[in-house]
Short mmCIF file of C-alpha atoms and ligand atoms in Angstrom, two decimals:
data_model
loop_
_atom_site.label_atom_id
_atom_site.label_comp_id
_atom_site.label_asym_id
_atom_site.label_seq_id
_atom_site.Cartn_x
_atom_site.Cartn_y
_atom_site.Cartn_z
CA MET A 252 -8.94 11.14 -13.39
CA ARG A 253 -7.68 8.58 -10.88
CA LYS A 254 -8.31 9.31 -7.22
CA ASN A 255 -5.56 9.57 -4.61
CA VAL A 256 -5.33 6.79 -2.07
CA ILE A 257 -3.69 7.91 1.16
CA ALA A 258 -2.88 4.89 3.31
CA GLY A 259 -1.21 4.93 6.69
CA ASN A 260 0.95 1.95 7.54
CA TRP A 261 1.44 2.09 11.28
CA LYS A 262 3.80 -0.91 11.27
CA MET A 263 4.32 -2.23 14.85
CA ASN A 264 3.22 0.88 16.71
CA LYS A 265 0.47 2.09 19.07
CA THR A 266 -1.66 0.58 21.82
CA LEU A 267 -5.34 -0.20 21.39
CA SER A 268 -6.46 2.99 23.09
CA GLU A 269 -4.10 5.13 21.00
CA ALA A 270 -5.32 3.38 17.87
CA ASN A 271 -8.98 3.90 18.76
CA GLN A 272 -8.43 7.57 19.51
CA PHE A 273 -6.60 8.09 16.24
CA VAL A 274 -9.32 6.53 14.09
CA GLU A 275 -12.13 8.30 15.96
CA GLU A 276 -10.48 11.63 15.28
CA VAL A 277 -9.60 10.92 11.66
CA ALA A 278 -13.08 9.50 10.99
CA ALA A 279 -14.58 12.72 12.36
CA LYS A 280 -12.25 15.06 10.50
CA ALA A 281 -11.39 13.34 7.20
CA PRO A 282 -13.17 15.02 4.32
CA SER A 283 -15.76 12.99 2.43
CA ASN A 284 -14.31 13.77 -0.94
CA GLU A 285 -14.51 11.64 -4.07
CA GLN A 286 -10.94 12.47 -5.01
CA VAL A 287 -9.36 10.87 -1.94
CA GLU A 288 -9.62 7.46 -0.30
CA VAL A 289 -8.31 7.09 3.25
CA ILE A 290 -7.03 3.81 4.65
CA VAL A 291 -5.44 3.03 8.00
CA CYS A 292 -3.40 -0.19 8.02
CA ALA A 293 -3.13 -1.27 11.64
CA PRO A 294 -1.74 -4.18 13.65
CA PHE A 295 -4.03 -7.25 13.81
CA PRO A 296 -5.17 -6.89 17.45
CA PHE A 297 -6.73 -3.48 16.74
CA LEU A 298 -8.59 -4.28 13.53
CA ALA A 299 -12.00 -5.32 14.92
CA SER A 300 -12.19 -2.28 17.13
CA LEU A 301 -11.01 0.11 14.41
CA VAL A 302 -13.58 -1.18 11.93
CA GLU A 303 -16.25 -0.23 14.51
CA LYS A 304 -14.71 3.20 15.08
CA ALA A 305 -14.53 3.90 11.35
CA LYS A 306 -18.14 2.86 10.64
CA GLY A 307 -20.19 5.54 8.93
CA SER A 308 -17.07 7.49 7.93
CA SER A 309 -14.98 7.54 4.78
CA VAL A 310 -12.05 5.84 6.54
CA LYS A 311 -11.27 2.24 5.63
CA ILE A 312 -9.28 -0.19 7.72
CA GLY A 313 -6.53 -2.38 6.32
CA ALA A 314 -4.21 -5.10 7.61
CA GLN A 315 -0.43 -5.11 7.12
CA ASN A 316 -0.06 -8.74 6.09
CA MET A 317 -1.96 -12.05 5.99
CA HIS A 318 -1.48 -15.72 5.12
CA TYR A 319 -2.64 -16.96 1.74
CA GLU A 320 -4.52 -20.01 3.06
CA ASP A 321 -8.12 -19.72 4.31
CA ASN A 322 -7.41 -21.66 7.52
CA GLY A 323 -5.30 -24.51 8.87
CA ALA A 324 -2.31 -25.42 11.00
CA PHE A 325 -0.33 -22.18 10.62
CA THR A 326 0.33 -21.11 14.19
CA GLY A 327 0.46 -17.38 14.64
CA GLU A 328 -0.94 -16.54 11.22
CA VAL A 329 -4.05 -14.59 10.19
CA SER A 330 -6.12 -15.54 7.15
CA PRO A 331 -7.96 -13.51 4.52
CA VAL A 332 -11.22 -15.09 5.70
CA MET A 333 -10.67 -13.64 9.16
CA LEU A 334 -9.87 -10.18 7.83
CA ASN A 335 -12.87 -10.07 5.55
CA ASP A 336 -15.12 -11.29 8.36
CA LEU A 337 -13.95 -8.38 10.54
CA GLY A 338 -14.86 -5.81 7.90
CA VAL A 339 -11.29 -5.08 6.88
CA THR A 340 -11.19 -3.91 3.25
CA HIS A 341 -7.49 -3.67 2.35
CA VAL A 342 -4.30 -5.58 3.03
CA VAL A 343 -0.68 -4.60 2.51
CA ILE A 344 1.18 -7.39 0.76
CA GLY A 345 4.91 -7.82 0.28
CA HIS A 346 6.10 -4.80 2.24
CA SER A 347 9.89 -4.64 2.04
CA GLU A 348 10.09 -5.24 5.81
CA ARG A 349 8.15 -8.49 5.34
CA ARG A 350 10.37 -9.46 2.40
CA GLU A 351 13.53 -8.67 4.38
CA TYR A 352 12.70 -9.95 7.89
CA PHE A 353 9.98 -12.54 7.32
CA ALA A 354 11.04 -14.36 4.17
CA GLU A 355 8.27 -12.98 1.97
CA THR A 356 9.02 -13.82 -1.66
CA SER A 357 7.50 -12.82 -4.98
CA GLU A 358 5.82 -16.26 -5.01
CA THR A 359 4.10 -15.75 -1.65
CA VAL A 360 3.19 -12.19 -2.67
CA ASN A 361 1.45 -13.60 -5.73
CA LYS A 362 -0.40 -16.23 -3.66
CA LYS A 363 -1.50 -13.59 -1.16
CA THR A 364 -2.68 -11.25 -3.92
CA HIS A 365 -4.88 -14.04 -5.32
CA ALA A 366 -6.10 -14.87 -1.81
CA ALA A 367 -7.02 -11.22 -1.20
CA PHE A 368 -9.26 -11.16 -4.27
CA SER A 369 -10.82 -14.50 -3.30
CA HIS A 370 -12.01 -12.83 -0.10
CA ASP A 371 -13.01 -9.40 -1.29
CA LEU A 372 -9.94 -7.63 0.04
CA THR A 373 -8.04 -5.03 -1.98
CA PRO A 374 -4.32 -5.81 -2.02
CA ILE A 375 -1.79 -3.01 -1.66
CA VAL A 376 1.23 -4.68 -3.24
CA CYS A 377 4.59 -3.16 -2.31
CA VAL A 378 7.58 -3.16 -4.62
CA GLY A 379 10.88 -1.31 -4.55
CA GLU A 380 14.62 -1.51 -4.89
CA THR A 381 17.50 -1.37 -2.43
CA LEU A 382 20.14 1.35 -2.57
CA GLU A 383 22.61 -1.15 -4.05
CA GLN A 384 20.15 -2.01 -6.81
CA ARG A 385 19.55 1.68 -7.56
CA GLU A 386 23.26 2.39 -7.71
CA ALA A 387 23.77 -0.58 -10.02
CA ASN A 388 21.03 0.72 -12.35
CA GLU A 389 18.85 -2.30 -11.61
CA THR A 390 15.82 -0.40 -10.32
CA MET A 391 13.60 -0.75 -13.37
CA ASN A 392 14.35 -4.43 -13.95
CA HIS A 393 13.92 -5.31 -10.31
CA VAL A 394 10.64 -3.46 -9.86
CA GLU A 395 9.35 -4.81 -13.16
CA SER A 396 9.98 -8.39 -12.12
CA GLN A 397 8.31 -7.82 -8.74
CA VAL A 398 5.24 -6.35 -10.45
CA ARG A 399 5.01 -9.08 -13.10
CA LYS A 400 5.25 -11.84 -10.52
CA ALA A 401 2.78 -10.22 -8.11
CA LEU A 402 0.13 -9.90 -10.83
CA GLU A 403 0.65 -13.31 -12.44
CA GLY A 404 -2.62 -15.13 -13.12
CA LEU A 405 -4.93 -12.26 -12.12
CA SER A 406 -7.79 -11.24 -14.40
CA ASP A 407 -7.68 -7.77 -15.96
CA GLU A 408 -10.47 -6.67 -13.57
CA GLN A 409 -8.42 -7.84 -10.61
CA VAL A 410 -5.32 -6.04 -11.87
CA ALA A 411 -7.38 -2.87 -12.28
CA ASP A 412 -8.43 -3.17 -8.63
CA THR A 413 -4.92 -3.81 -7.30
CA ILE A 414 -3.11 -0.95 -5.60
CA ILE A 415 0.64 -0.92 -6.22
CA ALA A 416 2.88 0.91 -3.78
CA TYR A 417 6.30 1.84 -5.08
CA GLU A 418 8.52 2.11 -2.02
CA PRO A 419 12.25 2.46 -2.65
CA ILE A 420 13.79 0.71 0.35
CA TRP A 421 16.47 3.37 0.77
CA ALA A 422 13.74 5.99 1.30
CA ILE A 423 11.79 4.12 3.98
CA GLY A 424 12.11 5.61 7.45
CA THR A 425 15.35 7.30 6.46
CA GLY A 426 14.07 10.81 5.86
CA LYS A 427 15.46 10.46 2.30
CA THR A 428 12.59 10.82 -0.13
CA ALA A 429 13.01 9.93 -3.74
CA THR A 430 12.64 13.14 -5.70
CA SER A 431 9.22 13.44 -7.27
CA ASP A 432 10.83 12.86 -10.67
CA GLN A 433 12.66 9.73 -9.50
CA ALA A 434 9.44 8.40 -7.95
CA ASN A 435 7.33 9.19 -10.98
CA GLU A 436 9.83 7.65 -13.37
CA VAL A 437 9.47 4.29 -11.64
CA CYS A 438 5.69 4.62 -11.25
CA THR A 439 5.41 5.31 -15.00
CA HIS A 440 7.50 2.22 -15.67
CA ILE A 441 5.19 0.20 -13.43
CA ARG A 442 2.17 1.44 -15.39
CA ASN A 443 3.88 0.52 -18.65
CA VAL A 444 4.56 -2.98 -17.32
CA ILE A 445 0.88 -3.28 -16.38
CA LYS A 446 -0.06 -2.12 -19.90
CA ASP A 447 2.07 -4.93 -21.25
CA VAL A 448 0.52 -7.48 -18.87
CA THR A 449 -3.07 -6.32 -19.49
CA SER A 450 -4.11 -3.37 -21.65
CA ASN A 451 -3.76 0.40 -21.77
CA GLU A 452 -7.30 0.77 -20.49
CA THR A 453 -6.70 -1.47 -17.47
CA ALA A 454 -3.33 0.07 -16.65
CA GLU A 455 -4.82 3.55 -16.64
CA LYS A 456 -7.19 2.46 -13.85
CA VAL A 457 -4.52 1.12 -11.49
CA ILE A 458 -3.72 3.18 -8.42
CA ILE A 459 0.05 3.49 -7.98
CA GLN A 460 1.19 4.96 -4.69
CA TYR A 461 4.58 6.23 -3.69
CA GLY A 462 5.93 5.41 -0.22
CA GLY A 463 9.13 6.38 1.59
CA SER A 464 9.42 9.36 3.95
CA VAL A 465 6.23 10.98 2.65
CA LYS A 466 5.28 13.93 4.84
CA PRO A 467 3.16 17.07 4.62
CA ALA A 468 6.14 19.02 3.27
CA ASN A 469 6.69 16.82 0.21
CA VAL A 470 3.30 15.24 -0.48
CA ASP A 471 1.93 17.92 -2.83
CA GLU A 472 4.86 17.65 -5.17
CA LEU A 473 4.64 13.85 -5.26
CA LEU A 474 0.86 13.75 -5.83
CA ALA A 475 1.16 16.29 -8.65
CA LYS A 476 3.09 13.77 -10.74
CA SER A 477 1.37 12.01 -13.63
CA ASP A 478 1.64 8.42 -12.39
CA ILE A 479 1.55 8.88 -8.60
CA ASP A 480 -1.95 8.35 -7.25
CA GLY A 481 -1.45 8.49 -3.52
CA ALA A 482 0.92 7.59 -0.77
CA LEU A 483 1.68 4.71 1.58
CA VAL A 484 2.93 6.41 4.70
CA GLY A 485 4.77 5.12 7.75
CA GLY A 486 6.12 7.70 10.20
CA ALA A 487 3.88 10.60 9.17
CA SER A 488 0.77 8.42 9.57
CA LEU A 489 1.28 8.01 13.32
CA GLU A 490 0.01 11.46 14.33
CA THR A 491 -3.47 12.61 13.35
CA ALA A 492 -2.29 16.13 12.52
CA SER A 493 0.24 15.07 9.90
CA PHE A 494 -1.95 12.25 8.57
CA LEU A 495 -4.89 14.63 8.09
CA LYS A 496 -2.62 17.03 6.21
CA LEU A 497 -1.70 14.21 3.84
CA VAL A 498 -5.37 13.35 3.40
CA GLU A 499 -6.14 16.99 2.65
CA ALA A 500 -3.39 17.00 0.03
CA GLY A 501 -5.09 14.01 -1.56
CA THR A 502 -8.33 15.92 -2.14
CA LYS A 503 -6.70 18.23 -4.67
O1 13P B 104 7.31 1.80 4.61
C1 13P B 104 6.62 2.79 4.49
C2 13P B 104 5.16 2.67 4.36
O2 13P B 104 4.78 1.36 4.10
C3 13P B 104 7.20 4.15 4.50
O3 13P B 104 7.61 4.44 5.79
P1 13P B 104 8.06 5.95 6.15
O4 13P B 104 6.94 6.84 5.65
O5 13P B 104 8.21 5.96 7.63
O6 13P B 104 9.32 6.19 5.40
#
């Protein structure tokens, strides 16, 4: 049985002291349970401190983006080498907000996914359709092409270790969650695409998360679905109480 990966994506929120307090509390209270993996994806300036706070606990610290080069003249950017050196273990790649506001493309997502594996970071690759695409019945084709491009050139072992987050853009921060059936339908399609790219055996290992207005009230239903193995959570990951409820749901 695949585990559930519950990842908070704080986006551009919190101060350092708020971030430290949050991780201290979650590190103390999160259950050490084989069925759930807990990740907090925080803004860059907090990462070094949060890695220290999470030490000795089951909580892992992730970044929300990175460059694909190791170093160089890229003012303002952060490299995979830097993240790995800090003790960061995961990195969100290709979030729809990065694709929309910061010109992230499927090509750069693929480069970053390769770069993550070159530096021992687990990529959490985000895919998902807009409302217009859903209404035009383009969801499956769109998500399929994002997944195929993101995984291009990876070994089967690397694909098995990639986390995919299906986040329909119309459900992000809107309070509109995809129904658990809608979410699972796309997650199943993603797994079938991965089967086609690799093998049944590899595809069965891949963690596929759902993201988009996940909260304590709807998480159980989502996690109960056959191809949903966790959640990538924005708003409900900002308070320890709701985040810990999501983590608890992941232990079942
Ligand atoms: O974008 C998301 C996580 O990456 C989802 O955000 P919300 O949970 O706030 O809808």
